[in-house]
Tab-separated table of C-alpha atoms and ligand atoms in Angstrom:
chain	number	residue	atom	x	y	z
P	1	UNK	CA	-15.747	11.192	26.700
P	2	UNK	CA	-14.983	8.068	24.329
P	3	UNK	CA	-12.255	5.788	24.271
P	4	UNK	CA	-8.892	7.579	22.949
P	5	UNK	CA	-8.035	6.167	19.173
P	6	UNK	CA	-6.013	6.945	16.519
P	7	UNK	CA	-7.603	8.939	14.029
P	8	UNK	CA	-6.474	9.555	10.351
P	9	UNK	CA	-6.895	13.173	10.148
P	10	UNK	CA	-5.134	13.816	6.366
P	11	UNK	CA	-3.622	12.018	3.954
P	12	UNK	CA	-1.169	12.780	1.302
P	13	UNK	CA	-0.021	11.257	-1.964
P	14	UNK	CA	2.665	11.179	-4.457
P	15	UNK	CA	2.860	9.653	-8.161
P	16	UNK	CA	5.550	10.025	-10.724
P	17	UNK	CA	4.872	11.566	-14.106
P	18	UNK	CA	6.271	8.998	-16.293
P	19	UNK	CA	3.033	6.422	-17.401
P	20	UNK	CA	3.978	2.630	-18.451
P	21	UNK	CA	1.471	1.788	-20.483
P	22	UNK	CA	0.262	-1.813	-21.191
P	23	UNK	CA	0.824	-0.685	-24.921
P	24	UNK	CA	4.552	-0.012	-24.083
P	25	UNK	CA	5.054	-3.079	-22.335
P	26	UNK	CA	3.814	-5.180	-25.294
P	27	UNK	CA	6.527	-3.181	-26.888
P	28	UNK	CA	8.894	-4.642	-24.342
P	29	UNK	CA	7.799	-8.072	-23.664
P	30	UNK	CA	5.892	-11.008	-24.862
P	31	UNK	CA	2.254	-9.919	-23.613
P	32	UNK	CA	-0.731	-8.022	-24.735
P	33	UNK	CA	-3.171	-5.305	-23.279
P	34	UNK	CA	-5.538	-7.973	-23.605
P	35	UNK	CA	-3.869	-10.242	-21.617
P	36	UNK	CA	-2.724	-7.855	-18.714
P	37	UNK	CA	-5.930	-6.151	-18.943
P	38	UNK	CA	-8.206	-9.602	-18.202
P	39	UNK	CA	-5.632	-11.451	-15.877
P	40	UNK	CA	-4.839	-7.960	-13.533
P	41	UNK	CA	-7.026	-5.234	-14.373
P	42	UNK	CA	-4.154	-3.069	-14.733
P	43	UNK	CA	-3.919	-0.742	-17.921
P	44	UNK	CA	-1.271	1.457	-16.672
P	45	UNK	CA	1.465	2.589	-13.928
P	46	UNK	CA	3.649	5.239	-13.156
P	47	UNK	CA	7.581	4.714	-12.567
P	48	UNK	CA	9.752	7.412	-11.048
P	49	UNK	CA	12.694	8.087	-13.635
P	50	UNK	CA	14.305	10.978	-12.417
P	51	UNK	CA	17.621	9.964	-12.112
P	52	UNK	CA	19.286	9.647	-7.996
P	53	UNK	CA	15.716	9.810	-6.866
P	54	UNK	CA	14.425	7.118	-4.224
P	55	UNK	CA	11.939	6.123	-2.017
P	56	UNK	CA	12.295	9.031	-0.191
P	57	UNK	CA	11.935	11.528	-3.003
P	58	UNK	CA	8.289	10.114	-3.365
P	59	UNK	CA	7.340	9.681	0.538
P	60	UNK	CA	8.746	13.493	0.870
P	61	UNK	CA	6.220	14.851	-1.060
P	62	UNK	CA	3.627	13.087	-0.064
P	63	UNK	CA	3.791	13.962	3.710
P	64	UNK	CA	4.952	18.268	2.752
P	65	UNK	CA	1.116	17.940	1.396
P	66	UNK	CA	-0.207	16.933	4.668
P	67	UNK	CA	1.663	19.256	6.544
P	68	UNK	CA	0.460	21.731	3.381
P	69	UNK	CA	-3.210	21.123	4.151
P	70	UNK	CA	-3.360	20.975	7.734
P	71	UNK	CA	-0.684	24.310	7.900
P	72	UNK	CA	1.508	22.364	10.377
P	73	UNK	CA	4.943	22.636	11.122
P	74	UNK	CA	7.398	19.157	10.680
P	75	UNK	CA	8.731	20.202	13.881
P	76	UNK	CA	5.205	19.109	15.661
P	77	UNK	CA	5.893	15.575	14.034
P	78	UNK	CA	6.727	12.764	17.160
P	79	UNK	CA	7.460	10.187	14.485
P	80	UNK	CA	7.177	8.634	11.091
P	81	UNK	CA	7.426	5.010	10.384
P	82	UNK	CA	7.658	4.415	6.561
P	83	UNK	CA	6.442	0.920	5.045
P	84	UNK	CA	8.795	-0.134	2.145
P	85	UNK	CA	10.295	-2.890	0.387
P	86	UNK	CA	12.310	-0.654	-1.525
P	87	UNK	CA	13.843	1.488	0.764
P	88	UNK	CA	16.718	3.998	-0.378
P	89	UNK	CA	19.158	2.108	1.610
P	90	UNK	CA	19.898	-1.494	3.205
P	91	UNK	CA	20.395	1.320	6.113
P	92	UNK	CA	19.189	3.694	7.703
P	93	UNK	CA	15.683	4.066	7.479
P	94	UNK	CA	13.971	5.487	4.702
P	95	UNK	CA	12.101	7.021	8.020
P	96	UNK	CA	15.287	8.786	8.971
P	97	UNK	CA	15.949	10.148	5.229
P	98	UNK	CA	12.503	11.534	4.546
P	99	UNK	CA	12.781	13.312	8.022
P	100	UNK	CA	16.047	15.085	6.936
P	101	UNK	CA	14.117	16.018	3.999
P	102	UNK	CA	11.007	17.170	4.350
P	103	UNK	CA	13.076	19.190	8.015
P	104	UNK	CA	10.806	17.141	10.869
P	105	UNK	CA	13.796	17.032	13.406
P	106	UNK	CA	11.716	16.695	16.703
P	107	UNK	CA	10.813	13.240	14.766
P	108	UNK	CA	11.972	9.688	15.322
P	109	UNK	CA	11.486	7.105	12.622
P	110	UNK	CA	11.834	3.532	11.470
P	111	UNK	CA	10.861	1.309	8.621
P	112	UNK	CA	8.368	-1.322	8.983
P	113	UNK	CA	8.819	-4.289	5.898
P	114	UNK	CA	5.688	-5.855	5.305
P	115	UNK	CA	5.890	-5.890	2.338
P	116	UNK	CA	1.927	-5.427	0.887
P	117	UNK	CA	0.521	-5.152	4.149
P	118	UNK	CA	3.077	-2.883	5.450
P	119	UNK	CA	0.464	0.201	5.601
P	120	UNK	CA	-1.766	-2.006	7.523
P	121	UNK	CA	1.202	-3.344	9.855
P	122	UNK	CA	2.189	0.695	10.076
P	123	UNK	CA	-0.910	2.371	10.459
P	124	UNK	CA	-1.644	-0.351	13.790
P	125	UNK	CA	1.564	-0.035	15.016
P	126	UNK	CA	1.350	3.979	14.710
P	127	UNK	CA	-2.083	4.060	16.458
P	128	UNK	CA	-0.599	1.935	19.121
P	129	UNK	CA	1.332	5.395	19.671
P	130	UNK	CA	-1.422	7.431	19.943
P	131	UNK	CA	-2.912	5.354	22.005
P	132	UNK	CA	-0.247	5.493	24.386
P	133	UNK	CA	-1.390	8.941	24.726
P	134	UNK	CA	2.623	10.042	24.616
P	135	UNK	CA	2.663	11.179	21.047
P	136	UNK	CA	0.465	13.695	19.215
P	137	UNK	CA	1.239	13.558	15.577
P	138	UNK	CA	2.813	10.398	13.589
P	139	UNK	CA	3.086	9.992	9.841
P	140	UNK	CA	2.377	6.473	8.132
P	141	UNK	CA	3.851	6.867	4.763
P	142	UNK	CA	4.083	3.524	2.409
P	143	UNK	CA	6.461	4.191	-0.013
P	144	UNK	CA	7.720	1.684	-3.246
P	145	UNK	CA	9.973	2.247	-5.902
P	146	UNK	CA	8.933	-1.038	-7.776
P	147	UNK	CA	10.396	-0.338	-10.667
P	148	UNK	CA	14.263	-0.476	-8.858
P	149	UNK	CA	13.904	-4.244	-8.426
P	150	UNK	CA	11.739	-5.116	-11.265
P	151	UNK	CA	13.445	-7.330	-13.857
P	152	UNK	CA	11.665	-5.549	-17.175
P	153	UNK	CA	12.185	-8.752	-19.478
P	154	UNK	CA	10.225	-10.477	-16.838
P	155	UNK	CA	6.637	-10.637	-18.327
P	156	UNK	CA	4.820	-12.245	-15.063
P	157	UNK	CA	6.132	-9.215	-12.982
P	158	UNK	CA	6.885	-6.383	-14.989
P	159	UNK	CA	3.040	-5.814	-15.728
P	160	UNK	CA	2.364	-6.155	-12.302
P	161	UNK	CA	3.844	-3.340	-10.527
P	162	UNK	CA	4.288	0.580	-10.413
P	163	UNK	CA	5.776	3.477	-8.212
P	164	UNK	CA	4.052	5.451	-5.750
P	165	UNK	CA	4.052	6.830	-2.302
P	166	UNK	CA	0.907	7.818	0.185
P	167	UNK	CA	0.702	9.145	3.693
P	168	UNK	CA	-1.598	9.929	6.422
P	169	UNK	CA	-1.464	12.113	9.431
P	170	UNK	CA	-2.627	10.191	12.569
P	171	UNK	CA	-4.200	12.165	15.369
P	172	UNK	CA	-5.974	11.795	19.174
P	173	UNK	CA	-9.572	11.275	18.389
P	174	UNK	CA	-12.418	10.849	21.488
P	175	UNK	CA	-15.474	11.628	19.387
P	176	UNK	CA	-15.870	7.656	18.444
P	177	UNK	CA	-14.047	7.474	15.418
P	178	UNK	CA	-10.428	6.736	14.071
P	179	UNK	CA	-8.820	2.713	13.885
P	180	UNK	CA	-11.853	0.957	15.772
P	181	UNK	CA	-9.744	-2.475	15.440
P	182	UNK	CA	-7.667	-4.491	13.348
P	183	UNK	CA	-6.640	-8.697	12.777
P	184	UNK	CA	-3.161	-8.997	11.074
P	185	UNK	CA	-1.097	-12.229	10.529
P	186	UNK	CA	1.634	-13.862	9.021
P	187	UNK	CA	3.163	-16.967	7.445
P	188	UNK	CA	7.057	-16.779	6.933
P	189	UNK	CA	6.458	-20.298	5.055
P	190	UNK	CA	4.876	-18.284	2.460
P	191	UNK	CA	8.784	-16.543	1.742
P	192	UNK	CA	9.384	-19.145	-1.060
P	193	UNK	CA	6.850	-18.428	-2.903
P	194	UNK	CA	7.259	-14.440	-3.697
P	195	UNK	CA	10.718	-12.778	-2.428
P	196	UNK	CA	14.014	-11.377	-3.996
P	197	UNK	CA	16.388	-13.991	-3.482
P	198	UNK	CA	20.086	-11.304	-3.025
P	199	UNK	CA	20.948	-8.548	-1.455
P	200	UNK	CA	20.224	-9.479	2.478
P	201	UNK	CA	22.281	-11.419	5.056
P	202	UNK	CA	21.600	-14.658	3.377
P	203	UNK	CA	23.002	-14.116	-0.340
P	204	UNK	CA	24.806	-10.757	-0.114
P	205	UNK	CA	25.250	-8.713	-3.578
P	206	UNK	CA	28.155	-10.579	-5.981
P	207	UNK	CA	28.521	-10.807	-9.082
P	208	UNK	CA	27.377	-14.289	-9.479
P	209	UNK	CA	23.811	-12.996	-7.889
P	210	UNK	CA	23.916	-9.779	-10.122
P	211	UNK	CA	24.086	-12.050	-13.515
P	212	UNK	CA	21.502	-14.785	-12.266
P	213	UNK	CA	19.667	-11.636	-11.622
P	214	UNK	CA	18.558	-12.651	-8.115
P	215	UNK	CA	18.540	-8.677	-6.956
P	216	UNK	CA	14.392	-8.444	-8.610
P	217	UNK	CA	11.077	-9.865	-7.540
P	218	UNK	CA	10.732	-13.278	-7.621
P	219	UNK	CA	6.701	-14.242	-7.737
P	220	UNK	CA	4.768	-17.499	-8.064
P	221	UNK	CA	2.249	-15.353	-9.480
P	222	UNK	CA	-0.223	-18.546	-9.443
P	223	UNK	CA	0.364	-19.359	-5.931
P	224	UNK	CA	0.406	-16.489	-4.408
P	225	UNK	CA	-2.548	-15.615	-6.115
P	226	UNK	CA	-4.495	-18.674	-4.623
P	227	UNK	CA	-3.636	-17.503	-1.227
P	228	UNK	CA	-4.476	-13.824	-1.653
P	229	UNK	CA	-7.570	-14.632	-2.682
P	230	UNK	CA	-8.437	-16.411	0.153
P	231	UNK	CA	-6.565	-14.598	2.508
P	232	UNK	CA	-7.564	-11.139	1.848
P	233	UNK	CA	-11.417	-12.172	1.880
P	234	UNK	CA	-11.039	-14.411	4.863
P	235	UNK	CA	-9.541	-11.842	7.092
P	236	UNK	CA	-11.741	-8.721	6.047
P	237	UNK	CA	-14.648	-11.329	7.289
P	238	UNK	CA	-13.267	-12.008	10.137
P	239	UNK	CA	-12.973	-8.660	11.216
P	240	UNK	CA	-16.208	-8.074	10.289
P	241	UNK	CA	-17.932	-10.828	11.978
P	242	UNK	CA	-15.123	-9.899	15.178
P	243	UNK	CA	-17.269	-6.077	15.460
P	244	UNK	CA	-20.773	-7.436	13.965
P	245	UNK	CA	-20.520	-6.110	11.296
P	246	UNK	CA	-22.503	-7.217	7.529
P	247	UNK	CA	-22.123	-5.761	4.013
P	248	UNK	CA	-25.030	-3.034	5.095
P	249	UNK	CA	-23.022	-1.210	7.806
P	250	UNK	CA	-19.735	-0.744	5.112
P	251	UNK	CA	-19.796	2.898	3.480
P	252	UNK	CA	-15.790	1.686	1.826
P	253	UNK	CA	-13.744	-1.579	1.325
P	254	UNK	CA	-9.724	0.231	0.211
P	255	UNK	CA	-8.365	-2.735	-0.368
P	256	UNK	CA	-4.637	-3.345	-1.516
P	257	UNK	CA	-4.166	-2.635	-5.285
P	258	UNK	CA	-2.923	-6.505	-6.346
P	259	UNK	CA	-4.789	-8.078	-8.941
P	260	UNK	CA	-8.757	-6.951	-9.762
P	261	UNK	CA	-9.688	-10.360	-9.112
P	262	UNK	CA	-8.872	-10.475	-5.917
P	263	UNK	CA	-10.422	-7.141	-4.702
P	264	UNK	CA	-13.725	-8.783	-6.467
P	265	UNK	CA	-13.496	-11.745	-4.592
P	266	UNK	CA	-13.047	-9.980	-1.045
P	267	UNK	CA	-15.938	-7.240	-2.000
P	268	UNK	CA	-18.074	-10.616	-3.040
P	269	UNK	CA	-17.411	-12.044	0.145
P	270	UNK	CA	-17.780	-9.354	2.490
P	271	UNK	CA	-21.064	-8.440	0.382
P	272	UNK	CA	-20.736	-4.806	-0.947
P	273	UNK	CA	-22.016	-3.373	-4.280
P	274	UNK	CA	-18.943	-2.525	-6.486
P	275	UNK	CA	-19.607	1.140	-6.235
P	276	UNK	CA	-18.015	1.182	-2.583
P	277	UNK	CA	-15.230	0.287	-3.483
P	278	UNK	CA	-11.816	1.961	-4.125
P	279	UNK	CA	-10.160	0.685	-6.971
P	280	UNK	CA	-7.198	2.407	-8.821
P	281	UNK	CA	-5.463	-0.588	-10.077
P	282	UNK	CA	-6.001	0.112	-13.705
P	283	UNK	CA	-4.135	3.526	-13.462
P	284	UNK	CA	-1.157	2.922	-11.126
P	285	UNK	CA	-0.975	-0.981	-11.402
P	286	UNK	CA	-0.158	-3.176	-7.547
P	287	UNK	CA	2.749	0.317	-5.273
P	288	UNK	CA	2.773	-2.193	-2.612
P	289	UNK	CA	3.301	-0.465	0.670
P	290	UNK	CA	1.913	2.421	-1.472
P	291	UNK	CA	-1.836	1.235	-2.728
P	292	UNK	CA	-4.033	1.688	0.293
P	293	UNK	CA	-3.027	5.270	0.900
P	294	UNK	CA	-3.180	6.383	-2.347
P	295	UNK	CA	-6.633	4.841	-2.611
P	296	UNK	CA	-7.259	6.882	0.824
P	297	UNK	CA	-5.815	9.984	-1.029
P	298	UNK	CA	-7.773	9.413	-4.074
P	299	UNK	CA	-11.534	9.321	-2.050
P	300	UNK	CA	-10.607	11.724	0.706
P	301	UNK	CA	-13.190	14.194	-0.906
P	302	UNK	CA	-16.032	12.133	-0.785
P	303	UNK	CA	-15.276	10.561	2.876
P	304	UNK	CA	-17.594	11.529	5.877
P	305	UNK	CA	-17.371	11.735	9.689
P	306	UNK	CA	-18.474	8.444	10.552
P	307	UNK	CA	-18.325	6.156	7.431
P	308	UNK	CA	-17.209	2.662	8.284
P	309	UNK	CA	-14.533	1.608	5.906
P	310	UNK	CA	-12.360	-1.804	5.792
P	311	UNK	CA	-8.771	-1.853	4.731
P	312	UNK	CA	-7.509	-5.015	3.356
P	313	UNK	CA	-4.272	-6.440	2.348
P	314	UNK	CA	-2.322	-9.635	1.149
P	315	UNK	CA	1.182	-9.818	0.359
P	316	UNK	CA	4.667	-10.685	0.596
P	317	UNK	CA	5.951	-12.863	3.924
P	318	UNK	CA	3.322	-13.842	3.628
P	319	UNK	CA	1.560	-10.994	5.671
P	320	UNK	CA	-1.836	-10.214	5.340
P	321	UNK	CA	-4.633	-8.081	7.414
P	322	UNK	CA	-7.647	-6.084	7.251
P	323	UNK	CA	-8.309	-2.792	9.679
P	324	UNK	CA	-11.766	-1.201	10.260
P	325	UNK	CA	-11.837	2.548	10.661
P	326	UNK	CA	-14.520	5.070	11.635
P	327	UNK	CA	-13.959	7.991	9.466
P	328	UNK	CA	-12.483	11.148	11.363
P	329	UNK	CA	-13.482	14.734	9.361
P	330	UNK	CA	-14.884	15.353	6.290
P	331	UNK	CA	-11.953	16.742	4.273
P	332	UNK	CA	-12.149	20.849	2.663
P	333	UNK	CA	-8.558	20.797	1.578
P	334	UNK	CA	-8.265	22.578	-1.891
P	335	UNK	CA	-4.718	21.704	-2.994
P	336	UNK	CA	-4.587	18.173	-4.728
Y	401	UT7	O1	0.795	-7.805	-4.050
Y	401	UT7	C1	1.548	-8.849	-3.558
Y	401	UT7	C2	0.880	-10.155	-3.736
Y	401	UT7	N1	0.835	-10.495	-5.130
Y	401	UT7	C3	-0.323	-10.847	-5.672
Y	401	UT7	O2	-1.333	-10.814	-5.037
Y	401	UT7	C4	-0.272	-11.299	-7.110
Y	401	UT7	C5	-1.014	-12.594	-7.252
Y	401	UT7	N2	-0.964	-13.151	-8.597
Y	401	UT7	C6	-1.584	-12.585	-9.669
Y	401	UT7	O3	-2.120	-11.495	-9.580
Y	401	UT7	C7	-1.656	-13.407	-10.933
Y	401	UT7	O4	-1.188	-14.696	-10.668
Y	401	UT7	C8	-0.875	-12.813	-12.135
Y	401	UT7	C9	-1.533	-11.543	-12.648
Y	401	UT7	C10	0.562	-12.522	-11.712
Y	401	UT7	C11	-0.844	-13.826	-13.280
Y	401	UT7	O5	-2.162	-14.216	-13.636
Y	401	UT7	P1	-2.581	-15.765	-13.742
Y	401	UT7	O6	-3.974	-15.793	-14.206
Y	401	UT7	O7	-2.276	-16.409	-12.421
Y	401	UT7	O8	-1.627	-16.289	-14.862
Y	401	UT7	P2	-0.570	-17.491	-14.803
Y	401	UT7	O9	0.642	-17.084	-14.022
Y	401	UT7	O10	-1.270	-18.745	-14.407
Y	401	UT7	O11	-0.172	-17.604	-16.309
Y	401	UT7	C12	-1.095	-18.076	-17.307
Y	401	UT7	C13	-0.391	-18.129	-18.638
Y	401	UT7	C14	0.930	-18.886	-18.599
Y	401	UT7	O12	1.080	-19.565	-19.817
Y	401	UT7	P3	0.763	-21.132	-19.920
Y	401	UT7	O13	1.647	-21.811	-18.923
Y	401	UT7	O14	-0.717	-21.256	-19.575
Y	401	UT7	O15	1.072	-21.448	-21.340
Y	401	UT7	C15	1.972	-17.800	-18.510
Y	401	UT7	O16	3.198	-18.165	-19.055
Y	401	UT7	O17	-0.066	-16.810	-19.072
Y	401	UT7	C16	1.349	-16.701	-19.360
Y	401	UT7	N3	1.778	-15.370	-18.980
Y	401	UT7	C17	1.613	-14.305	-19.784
Y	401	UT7	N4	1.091	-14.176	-21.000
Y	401	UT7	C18	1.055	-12.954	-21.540
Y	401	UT7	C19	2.354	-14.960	-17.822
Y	401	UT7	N5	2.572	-13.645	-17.861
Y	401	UT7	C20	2.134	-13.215	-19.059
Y	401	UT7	C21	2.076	-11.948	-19.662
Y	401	UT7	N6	1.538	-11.868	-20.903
Y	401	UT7	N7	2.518	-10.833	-19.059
């Protein structure tokens, strides 16, 4: 028998209705689809405008599919650990909400902030479970409501980002496949540079922070961009080079949905032909915790037993990994 590892044996996704167009944001701010278009790759992105819905409301969905597909119960979940920026509440966990909702009340939960990378950060922390070999079933939803701390006069960020929520079901696997390994890190100098300034311990909500409008992202969008670029590419080698592996043995890169040139310079580097790679960007713009799943969702169709795919991610912290996987079933689910 092989080595016990966390396999991802579904995954589920959820996307509001509601499109942003670059064509309505020129409407909104000074920019162009040109401009957004050449500097992002992003044409579009969906934000979640039903009014009282959350986090939650997205992340909910997105794991009732899973269970959906796979005809299992929420009462078999052992846990769910959501990755969010945005969650519902300062507390409790988003985790804790989406159990109540979706009825998984043999489940405990947390939140994992990550920001970006959170997925990544999640889906290692939730194999480490498995591993263990005391839990059967955990959910690794990453969840963002962007839009709820998005300033929309804001041209550098506004364009940027979009709602979304995607989850995956991880599962025992001794047939070889599932998370074969995974390098993370972080630099908390990096905090400067992209953050939202109120709301935590160190500038709680006033109304002095609510008119400086410190309560949305705050991005160096030139900065961090020099770092992702690097980052991302540096660490998907490194993981490579860490399991010998070259460009030839990669079937998928699903890299995190930031900016299209950085996904082009970490393909470039890593040495893959475009066509393996999952890119969404242009239709649901940079979910943050969200992007990896959904690209995961997106492909699960065309994913075999076996295919060696890389997960990258750069983001907020600044926190930043890559994760190989062996893929774990090749997926005849109907509803999507
Ligand atoms: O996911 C979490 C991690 N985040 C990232 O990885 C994001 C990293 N950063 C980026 O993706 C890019 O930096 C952006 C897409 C945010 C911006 O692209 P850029 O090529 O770095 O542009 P820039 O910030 O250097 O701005 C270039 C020019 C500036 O004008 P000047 O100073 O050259 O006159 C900006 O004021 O473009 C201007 N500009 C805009 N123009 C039209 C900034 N935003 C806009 C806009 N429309 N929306």
């Amino acid at each position: 028998m092989n080595k016990l590892r966390a396999a991802i044996t579904c995954v589920g996704g959820y996307l509001p209705e509601t499109k942003l167009t670059n064509q309505d944001l020129e409407k909104m701010v000074d920019t162009t689809d040109e401009w957004i278009t050449t500097r992002s790759g992003i044409k579009e992105r969906r934000i979640l405008k039903t009014p009282g819905a959350a986090s939650s409301d997205m992340a909910a969905p997105a794991i009732e599919e899973i269970l959906r597909k796979k005809n299992i119960s929420p009462l078999e979940i052992d846990c769910i650990i959501c990755a969010t920026v945005t969650p519902d509440m300062i507390f409790p966990a988003t985790a804790n909400i989406i159990s109540d909702k979706i009825g998984a009340k043999n489940a405990f939960g947390f939140d994992l902030e990550a920001a970006c990378s959170g997925f990544l950060y999640a889906l290692t922390v939730g194999a480490g479970l498995i591993e263990s070999g005391r839990y059967k079933k955990i959910i690794v939803v990453g969840v963002d409501k962007m839009s709820s701390i998005i300033d929309y006069t804001d041209r550098t960020t506004c364009i940027i980002f979009g709602d979304g929520a995607g989850a995956v079901l991880l599962e025992a696997d001794t047939n070889g496949n599932g998370l074969i390994d995974a390098v993370l890190k972080s630099d908390g100098s990096g905090r400067y540079h992209l953050h939202m300034k109120a709301g935590g311990s160190l500038n709680p909500p006033t109304h002095e922070t609510i008119n400086n409008k410190e309560h949305f992202v705050y991005q160096e969008g030139k900065y961090v961009f020099k770092y992702a670029v690097t980052g991302m590419a540096d660490v998907s080698q490194e993981l490579m080079e860490k399991n010998n592996l070259t460009g030839d043995d990669i079937d998928w890169l699903a890299p995190h949905q930031a900016n299209l040139r950085i996904i082009e310079a970490t393909r470039e580097r890593i040495g893959i032909p475009k066509e393996k790679v999952m890119i969404n960007i242009h239709k649901y713009g940079n979910t943050t915790a969200a992007t990896i799943p959904l690209c995961l969702w997106e492909w699960e169709n065309r994913l075999k037993v076996g295919d060696n795919i890389i997960l990258a991610a750069f983001g907020g912290g600044f926190t930043w990994g890559a994760a190989y996987l062996k893929w774990a079933y090749d997926a005849n689910f109907q509803t999507k």
